[in-house]
Amino acid sequence: MHERGYYGRFGGAYVPEILVATFDELEAAFIAAKKDPSFWTEYSALMSSYSCRPTPITFAENLTKHFGGARIYIKREDLNHTGAHKANNVMGQGLLVKRMGKTRVIAETGAGQHGVATATMAAKFGLECTIYMGEVDVARQRPNVFWMERLGATVVPVREGTRTLKDAINEAFRDWVGNMDTTHYVLGTACGPHPYPELVTYFQSIIGQEARRQMLEITGRLPDQVYACVGGGSNAMGMFSGFFSDSEVGLVGVEAGGRGLETHLHAARLCSPDASVGIAQGYKTFFLQNQDGQMNETHSVAAGLDYVGVSPILAHHHETGRVRFEATTDREVVDALALTVRKEGIIPALESSHAFAQAFKEAPALPRDALILINQSGRGDKDIFTIADAFDDPSWRQFIIDKAEAYRAGS
Ligand SMILES: Cc1ncc(COP(=O)(O)O)c(C=O)c1O
């Protein structure tokens, strides 16, 4: 499919000369691990003992009745250790780090989920850990910063640029240039220079492999439509990997429509005309950028989807038409989340709720024997501040005010 990291016209590895040998070392370790049958066995055993794999598929009986169309199934990546699919990638990269004999890991994080997962892996494997996080994200994701620090990581607030995820990525690369002998960069999604898109997809493909088998076991056939949200693209790539060669299965990637595509306040790179092809952060893909190649501000209610670029592999599948891309707005996402909580007793992350919202738009028009599979990439507990605000919950607001007053009185 690709010649050293190209997927159609996307991908590549546009890295500074000084990092070329480090990327070669990583690629060699990855190729060797893939060829070694004991590696995947070790990975699966680790994931089942530490991260509850295989995660189940839940039949959403009440949502199915509610919409009166297709039967709705949910792949439960929220049940992973640390609450999201991010664990699949970081634990896999942790095993690679051990093989390469490195002692320190660094990572970027936006919402904080990947940072918490990386700090968790570092604690388990006894590695030193530094997490780069935009100053804006540090302020809005304090609970995740708290846990990263408790897990032993050093969290570095990045004060450059817009002080969000893309700036954290730049800073992590800067660190790596100075410390590549001891340090591995645990990139958190299926983006970045080769081999990251392929490497992250490889570990996340455990989702799709399990889901394909489970759907056959549970329903006797493959789903008609599979939905996954798309930030950088790792949970979508992981899920879709199980179904790419089944041409009868429709694959739908759902991007952050933010306040609506027409407002330009969104993070939809593949289904809005606001994005164009460019090269940044070491790879070629669609970026939300202006005519001078300066990155635009993005917006989403879900911090994990709020990113300017997208997986080059997904950009390619967008051009071939194998994956259809849609966007759902913040409002639709919050409504889909509320409905899922009330009907199924399941709390999806705001990121995952994008996939739910799109599936809910399409389910009623599908026949009753059609099967829909939604990837629930994570759990929504982390989003309590945002969701409580979206519902304008007065008791929650009072609780926060009381807590702040108690702190102030004590200080
Ligand atoms: C729960 C959850 N889902 C989805 C994403 C988006 O990432 P990706 O597109 O790599 O799956 C994130 C990112 O932080 C996340 O935390």
Coordinates of C-alpha atoms and ligand atoms in Angstrom, one line a residue:
M1 CA 0.0 0.0 0.0
H2 CA 2.9 2.4 0.6
E3 CA 6.5 3.0 -0.3
R4 CA 8.2 4.0 3.0
G5 CA 5.2 5.5 4.6
Y6 CA 3.1 6.8 1.7
Y7 CA -0.6 6.1 1.4
G8 CA -1.5 7.4 -2.0
R9 CA -0.2 10.9 -1.9
F10 CA -0.3 11.2 1.9
G11 CA 2.2 10.4 4.7
G12 CA 5.9 10.3 4.4
A13 CA 8.5 11.2 7.0
Y14 CA 9.6 14.9 6.8
V15 CA 12.0 14.8 9.8
P16 CA 15.1 16.8 10.6
E17 CA 18.3 15.1 9.5
I18 CA 19.4 14.6 13.1
L19 CA 16.3 12.3 13.8
V20 CA 16.6 10.1 10.7
A21 CA 18.7 7.5 12.4
T22 CA 16.2 7.4 15.3
F23 CA 13.3 6.9 13.0
D24 CA 15.2 4.1 11.2
E25 CA 15.9 2.5 14.6
L26 CA 12.2 2.7 15.5
E27 CA 11.1 1.3 12.1
A28 CA 13.6 -1.6 12.4
A29 CA 12.4 -2.4 15.9
F30 CA 8.8 -2.3 14.7
I31 CA 9.4 -4.6 11.7
A32 CA 11.4 -7.1 13.8
A33 CA 8.6 -7.1 16.4
K34 CA 5.9 -7.7 13.8
K35 CA 7.9 -10.6 12.3
D36 CA 8.3 -12.2 15.8
P37 CA 5.2 -14.3 16.5
S38 CA 5.9 -14.1 20.3
F39 CA 5.6 -10.3 20.2
W40 CA 1.8 -10.2 19.5
T41 CA 1.3 -13.1 21.9
E42 CA 3.1 -11.0 24.6
Y43 CA 1.1 -7.9 23.7
S44 CA -2.3 -9.8 23.8
A45 CA -1.4 -11.4 27.1
L46 CA -0.5 -8.0 28.6
M47 CA -3.7 -6.4 27.3
S48 CA -5.9 -9.1 28.7
S49 CA -4.3 -9.1 32.1
Y50 CA -3.8 -5.3 32.4
S51 CA -6.5 -3.8 30.2
C52 CA -9.5 -6.1 30.2
R53 CA -9.2 -7.3 26.6
P54 CA -11.0 -8.5 24.7
T55 CA -13.4 -5.6 25.4
P56 CA -17.1 -6.7 24.9
I57 CA -19.6 -5.7 22.3
T58 CA -22.9 -4.6 23.9
F59 CA -26.3 -4.8 22.0
A60 CA -28.0 -1.5 22.6
E61 CA -31.5 -2.9 22.8
N62 CA -33.2 0.3 24.1
L63 CA -31.6 2.6 21.6
T64 CA -32.5 0.1 18.8
K65 CA -36.1 0.2 20.0
H66 CA -36.0 4.0 20.3
F67 CA -34.9 4.6 16.7
G68 CA -37.0 1.7 15.2
G69 CA -34.4 1.0 12.5
A70 CA -31.1 -0.8 12.4
R71 CA -29.9 -2.9 15.3
I72 CA -27.2 -1.0 17.2
Y73 CA -24.1 -2.6 18.7
I74 CA -21.4 -0.9 20.7
K75 CA -17.7 -1.9 20.9
R76 CA -16.7 -1.1 24.5
E77 CA -13.2 0.5 24.3
D78 CA -14.2 2.5 27.3
L79 CA -13.6 -0.6 29.4
N80 CA -9.9 -0.5 28.8
H81 CA -7.6 0.4 31.7
T82 CA -7.5 4.2 31.9
G83 CA -10.8 4.4 30.2
A84 CA -10.0 4.6 26.5
H85 CA -8.5 2.9 23.5
K86 CA -5.3 4.9 24.1
A87 CA -4.1 2.0 26.3
N88 CA -3.8 -0.3 23.3
N89 CA -1.2 2.0 21.6
V90 CA 0.8 3.0 24.7
M91 CA 1.2 -0.5 26.1
G92 CA 2.3 -1.8 22.6
Q93 CA 4.9 1.0 22.3
G94 CA 6.0 0.3 25.9
L95 CA 6.9 -3.3 24.8
L96 CA 8.9 -1.8 21.8
V97 CA 10.7 0.6 24.2
K98 CA 11.8 -2.5 26.3
R99 CA 13.1 -4.1 23.1
M100 CA 15.0 -1.0 22.1
G101 CA 16.5 -0.8 25.6
K102 CA 15.5 2.8 26.2
T103 CA 14.8 4.2 29.7
R104 CA 12.7 7.3 29.1
V105 CA 9.5 8.1 27.3
I106 CA 8.0 11.4 26.2
A107 CA 4.6 12.2 24.8
E108 CA 2.3 15.0 23.8
T109 CA -1.3 15.2 25.0
G110 CA -4.3 17.4 24.4
A111 CA -7.2 16.1 26.4
G112 CA -4.8 14.4 28.7
Q113 CA -6.0 10.9 28.0
H114 CA -2.9 9.9 26.0
G115 CA -0.8 11.5 28.7
V116 CA -2.4 9.6 31.5
A117 CA -2.1 6.3 29.5
T118 CA 1.6 7.0 28.8
A119 CA 2.3 7.9 32.4
T120 CA 0.5 4.7 33.4
M121 CA 2.6 2.6 31.0
A122 CA 5.8 4.3 32.3
A123 CA 4.9 3.6 35.9
K124 CA 4.3 -0.1 35.1
F125 CA 7.4 -0.5 33.0
G126 CA 9.6 1.6 35.3
L127 CA 10.4 4.3 32.7
E128 CA 11.1 8.0 33.3
C129 CA 8.3 10.0 31.7
T130 CA 7.8 13.6 30.5
I131 CA 4.5 14.8 29.0
Y132 CA 4.2 17.9 26.9
M133 CA 0.9 19.7 27.1
G134 CA -0.3 23.1 25.9
E135 CA -0.8 25.6 28.7
V136 CA -4.4 26.1 27.7
D137 CA -5.0 22.3 27.9
V138 CA -3.2 22.1 31.3
A139 CA -5.7 24.7 32.6
R140 CA -8.8 22.9 31.2
Q141 CA -7.8 19.3 31.9
R142 CA -6.5 19.7 35.5
P143 CA -7.8 16.2 36.7
N144 CA -5.7 14.5 34.1
V145 CA -2.6 16.6 34.9
F146 CA -3.2 15.6 38.6
W147 CA -3.1 11.9 37.7
M148 CA -0.1 12.2 35.4
E149 CA 1.9 13.8 38.2
R150 CA 0.7 11.2 40.7
L151 CA 1.8 8.5 38.2
G152 CA 5.3 10.0 38.4
A153 CA 5.4 11.9 35.1
T154 CA 6.8 15.4 34.7
V155 CA 4.1 17.5 32.9
V156 CA 5.6 20.4 31.0
P157 CA 3.1 23.2 30.1
V158 CA 3.9 24.5 26.5
R159 CA 3.7 28.3 26.2
E160 CA 4.4 28.5 22.4
G161 CA 1.8 29.2 19.7
T162 CA -1.8 28.6 20.5
R163 CA -0.6 26.6 23.6
T164 CA -2.6 23.5 22.6
L165 CA -1.9 20.1 21.1
K166 CA 0.0 21.0 18.0
D167 CA 2.4 23.1 20.0
A168 CA 2.8 20.2 22.5
I169 CA 3.8 17.9 19.5
N170 CA 6.4 20.5 18.3
E171 CA 7.9 20.6 21.8
A172 CA 8.0 16.8 22.2
F173 CA 10.0 16.6 18.9
R174 CA 12.4 19.3 20.2
D175 CA 13.0 17.2 23.4
W176 CA 13.5 14.1 21.3
V177 CA 16.2 15.7 19.1
G178 CA 18.3 16.3 22.3
N179 CA 17.7 13.0 23.9
M180 CA 17.2 10.3 21.3
D181 CA 19.7 7.9 22.7
T182 CA 17.7 7.3 25.9
T183 CA 14.3 8.4 24.9
H184 CA 11.3 7.1 22.8
Y185 CA 8.5 9.4 21.7
V186 CA 5.2 7.7 22.3
L187 CA 3.1 9.4 19.7
G188 CA -0.6 9.1 20.6
T189 CA -2.4 8.8 17.3
A190 CA -2.2 7.5 13.7
C191 CA -0.5 10.7 12.5
G192 CA 3.0 12.1 12.3
P193 CA 6.0 10.9 10.3
H194 CA 6.3 7.3 9.2
P195 CA 6.3 4.7 10.9
Y196 CA 3.9 6.2 13.4
P197 CA 0.7 6.0 11.4
E198 CA 1.3 2.4 10.7
L199 CA 2.7 1.5 14.1
V200 CA -0.2 3.1 16.0
T201 CA -2.7 1.4 13.6
Y202 CA -1.0 -2.0 14.2
F203 CA -1.6 -1.8 18.0
Q204 CA -5.1 -0.4 17.6
S205 CA -6.0 -3.0 15.1
I206 CA -6.7 -5.3 18.1
I207 CA -10.1 -3.4 18.2
G208 CA -11.1 -4.3 14.7
Q209 CA -9.8 -7.9 14.9
E210 CA -11.9 -8.6 18.0
A211 CA -14.9 -6.7 16.7
R212 CA -15.1 -8.6 13.5
R213 CA -14.9 -12.0 15.3
Q214 CA -17.4 -10.9 18.0
M215 CA -20.0 -9.6 15.4
L216 CA -19.8 -13.0 13.6
E217 CA -20.2 -14.8 16.9
I218 CA -23.1 -12.6 18.2
T219 CA -25.1 -11.9 15.1
G220 CA -23.8 -14.5 12.6
R221 CA -22.7 -11.8 10.1
L222 CA -20.7 -8.7 9.6
P223 CA -22.2 -5.2 10.4
D224 CA -23.6 -3.1 7.5
Q225 CA -22.2 0.1 8.9
V226 CA -19.3 0.8 11.3
Y227 CA -18.9 4.3 12.9
A228 CA -15.9 5.7 14.7
C229 CA -14.9 9.3 15.7
V230 CA -11.8 10.8 14.1
G231 CA -9.3 13.0 16.0
G232 CA -5.9 12.0 14.7
G233 CA -7.5 8.8 13.6
S234 CA -6.2 6.0 15.8
N235 CA -9.5 4.5 17.1
A236 CA -11.0 4.7 13.7
M237 CA -8.0 3.1 12.0
G238 CA -8.0 0.4 14.7
M239 CA -11.7 -0.4 14.2
F240 CA -11.7 -0.1 10.4
S241 CA -8.7 -2.4 10.1
G242 CA -11.0 -5.3 10.9
F243 CA -13.3 -4.5 8.0
F244 CA -11.2 -2.8 5.2
S245 CA -11.3 -6.0 3.0
D246 CA -15.0 -6.6 3.6
S247 CA -16.3 -4.4 0.8
E248 CA -19.9 -4.8 1.9
V249 CA -19.2 -3.1 5.2
G250 CA -19.7 0.7 5.1
L251 CA -17.1 2.6 7.1
V252 CA -18.0 6.0 8.5
G253 CA -15.5 8.3 10.1
V254 CA -17.0 11.2 12.2
E255 CA -15.2 14.4 12.6
A256 CA -15.8 17.3 15.0
G257 CA -18.4 19.7 13.4
G258 CA -18.0 22.0 16.4
R259 CA -20.4 25.0 16.1
G260 CA -21.3 24.0 12.6
L261 CA -19.1 23.7 9.4
E262 CA -20.5 27.1 8.2
T263 CA -19.1 28.9 11.2
H264 CA -15.5 27.6 10.5
L265 CA -15.3 26.8 14.2
H266 CA -14.8 23.1 13.9
A267 CA -12.1 20.4 13.4
A268 CA -13.4 18.7 10.2
R269 CA -10.4 18.1 8.0
L270 CA -11.8 15.6 5.6
C271 CA -15.4 16.7 5.2
S272 CA -15.1 20.4 5.1
P273 CA -13.7 22.7 2.4
D274 CA -11.7 24.6 5.0
A275 CA -8.9 22.1 4.9
S276 CA -6.2 21.7 2.3
V277 CA -3.2 19.4 1.6
G278 CA 0.0 20.4 3.2
I279 CA 3.1 19.2 5.1
A280 CA 3.5 19.9 8.8
Q281 CA 4.6 18.1 11.9
G282 CA 6.6 15.6 9.7
Y283 CA 3.8 14.3 7.4
K284 CA 1.6 15.2 4.5
T285 CA -2.2 15.3 4.9
F286 CA -5.2 17.6 5.0
F287 CA -4.6 20.4 7.5
L288 CA -6.9 23.2 8.6
Q289 CA -4.6 26.0 7.5
N290 CA -4.8 29.3 5.8
Q291 CA -3.4 30.2 2.4
D292 CA 0.1 30.9 3.9
G293 CA 0.2 27.5 5.6
Q294 CA -0.4 28.9 9.0
M295 CA -2.5 26.5 11.1
N296 CA -6.1 27.7 11.9
E297 CA -7.7 27.6 15.3
T298 CA -9.9 24.6 15.6
H299 CA -12.8 24.0 17.9
S300 CA -14.7 21.1 19.3
V301 CA -16.5 20.3 22.5
A302 CA -14.3 17.2 22.6
A303 CA -10.7 18.1 23.4
G304 CA -9.5 14.8 21.8
L305 CA -10.8 15.7 18.4
D306 CA -9.6 19.3 18.4
Y307 CA -6.6 18.9 16.1
V308 CA -5.5 20.5 12.8
G309 CA -4.3 17.4 11.0
V310 CA -5.5 13.9 10.4
S311 CA -4.1 10.4 9.7
P312 CA -2.6 10.2 6.3
I313 CA -4.0 6.7 6.0
L314 CA -7.5 8.0 6.5
A315 CA -6.8 10.9 4.1
H316 CA -6.0 8.2 1.5
H317 CA -9.2 6.2 2.3
H318 CA -11.1 9.5 1.9
E319 CA -9.8 9.9 -1.6
T320 CA -10.4 6.3 -2.6
G321 CA -13.9 6.5 -1.2
R322 CA -13.5 3.4 1.1
V323 CA -14.3 5.5 4.2
R324 CA -17.1 8.1 4.2
F325 CA -16.5 11.1 6.4
E326 CA -19.2 13.1 8.2
A327 CA -19.3 15.8 10.9
T328 CA -21.6 16.2 13.9
T329 CA -22.0 19.4 15.8
D330 CA -21.3 20.0 19.5
R331 CA -25.0 20.2 20.2
E332 CA -25.8 17.0 18.4
V333 CA -23.0 15.3 20.3
V334 CA -24.2 16.4 23.7
D335 CA -27.7 15.3 22.9
A336 CA -26.5 11.8 21.7
L337 CA -24.5 11.5 24.9
A338 CA -27.5 12.3 27.0
L339 CA -29.7 9.8 25.1
T340 CA -27.1 7.0 25.4
V341 CA -26.7 7.6 29.2
R342 CA -30.5 7.5 29.7
K343 CA -31.3 4.6 27.4
E344 CA -28.4 2.3 28.0
G345 CA -26.7 3.3 31.2
I346 CA -23.5 3.9 29.3
I347 CA -21.5 7.1 29.4
P348 CA -19.5 7.6 26.2
A349 CA -16.7 10.1 26.0
L350 CA -17.5 13.3 24.2
E351 CA -15.1 12.2 21.4
S352 CA -16.9 8.8 21.0
S353 CA -20.3 10.6 21.2
H354 CA -19.6 12.0 17.7
A355 CA -19.8 8.5 16.3
F356 CA -23.0 7.8 18.3
A357 CA -24.6 11.1 17.0
Q358 CA -23.9 10.2 13.3
A359 CA -25.1 6.6 13.8
F360 CA -28.3 8.0 15.4
K361 CA -28.9 10.2 12.4
E362 CA -28.7 7.2 10.0
A363 CA -30.2 4.3 12.1
P364 CA -33.9 5.2 11.7
A365 CA -33.7 5.1 7.9
L366 CA -32.0 1.7 7.8
P367 CA -34.1 -1.6 7.7
R368 CA -34.7 -3.4 11.0
D369 CA -32.4 -6.3 10.1
A370 CA -29.5 -3.9 9.3
L371 CA -26.6 -4.0 11.8
I372 CA -24.8 -0.9 13.0
L373 CA -21.5 -1.1 15.0
I374 CA -20.3 2.0 16.9
N375 CA -16.8 2.2 18.4
Q376 CA -17.1 3.7 21.9
S377 CA -13.5 4.9 22.1
G378 CA -13.6 6.0 25.7
R379 CA -15.7 6.7 28.7
G380 CA -17.2 10.1 29.6
D381 CA -16.3 10.4 33.3
K382 CA -13.4 12.7 32.3
D383 CA -15.8 15.1 30.6
I384 CA -17.9 15.8 33.7
F385 CA -16.9 19.6 33.8
T386 CA -17.8 20.1 30.1
I387 CA -21.0 18.0 30.2
A388 CA -22.2 19.6 33.4
D389 CA -21.7 23.0 31.8
A390 CA -23.5 21.9 28.6
F391 CA -26.5 20.8 30.7
D392 CA -26.2 23.9 32.9
D393 CA -26.5 21.7 36.0
P394 CA -27.2 24.1 38.9
S395 CA -26.2 21.6 41.7
W396 CA -22.9 20.9 40.0
R397 CA -22.2 24.6 39.7
Q398 CA -23.0 25.1 43.4
F399 CA -20.7 22.1 44.3
I400 CA -17.8 23.8 42.5
I401 CA -18.5 27.2 44.0
D402 CA -18.6 25.7 47.5
K403 CA -15.4 23.7 46.9
A404 CA -13.6 26.9 45.7
E405 CA -14.9 28.9 48.7
A406 CA -13.7 26.1 51.1
Y407 CA -10.2 26.2 49.5
R408 CA -10.1 30.0 49.7
A409 CA -11.2 30.0 53.3
G410 CA -8.5 27.4 54.1
S411 CA -5.7 29.3 52.4
Ligands
LIG1 C1 -11.8 8.9 24.2 C2 -11.1 9.4 23.0 N1 -11.6 9.1 21.8 C3 -11.0 9.5 20.6 C4 -9.9 10.3 20.7 C5 -9.4 10.8 19.4 O1 -8.2 10.2 19.0 P1 -8.0 9.2 17.8 O2 -8.7 9.8 16.6 O3 -6.6 9.0 17.7 O4 -8.7 8.0 18.2 C6 -9.4 10.7 21.9 C7 -8.2 11.6 22.0 O5 -7.8 12.0 23.0 C8 -10.0 10.2 23.1 O6 -9.5 10.5 24.3

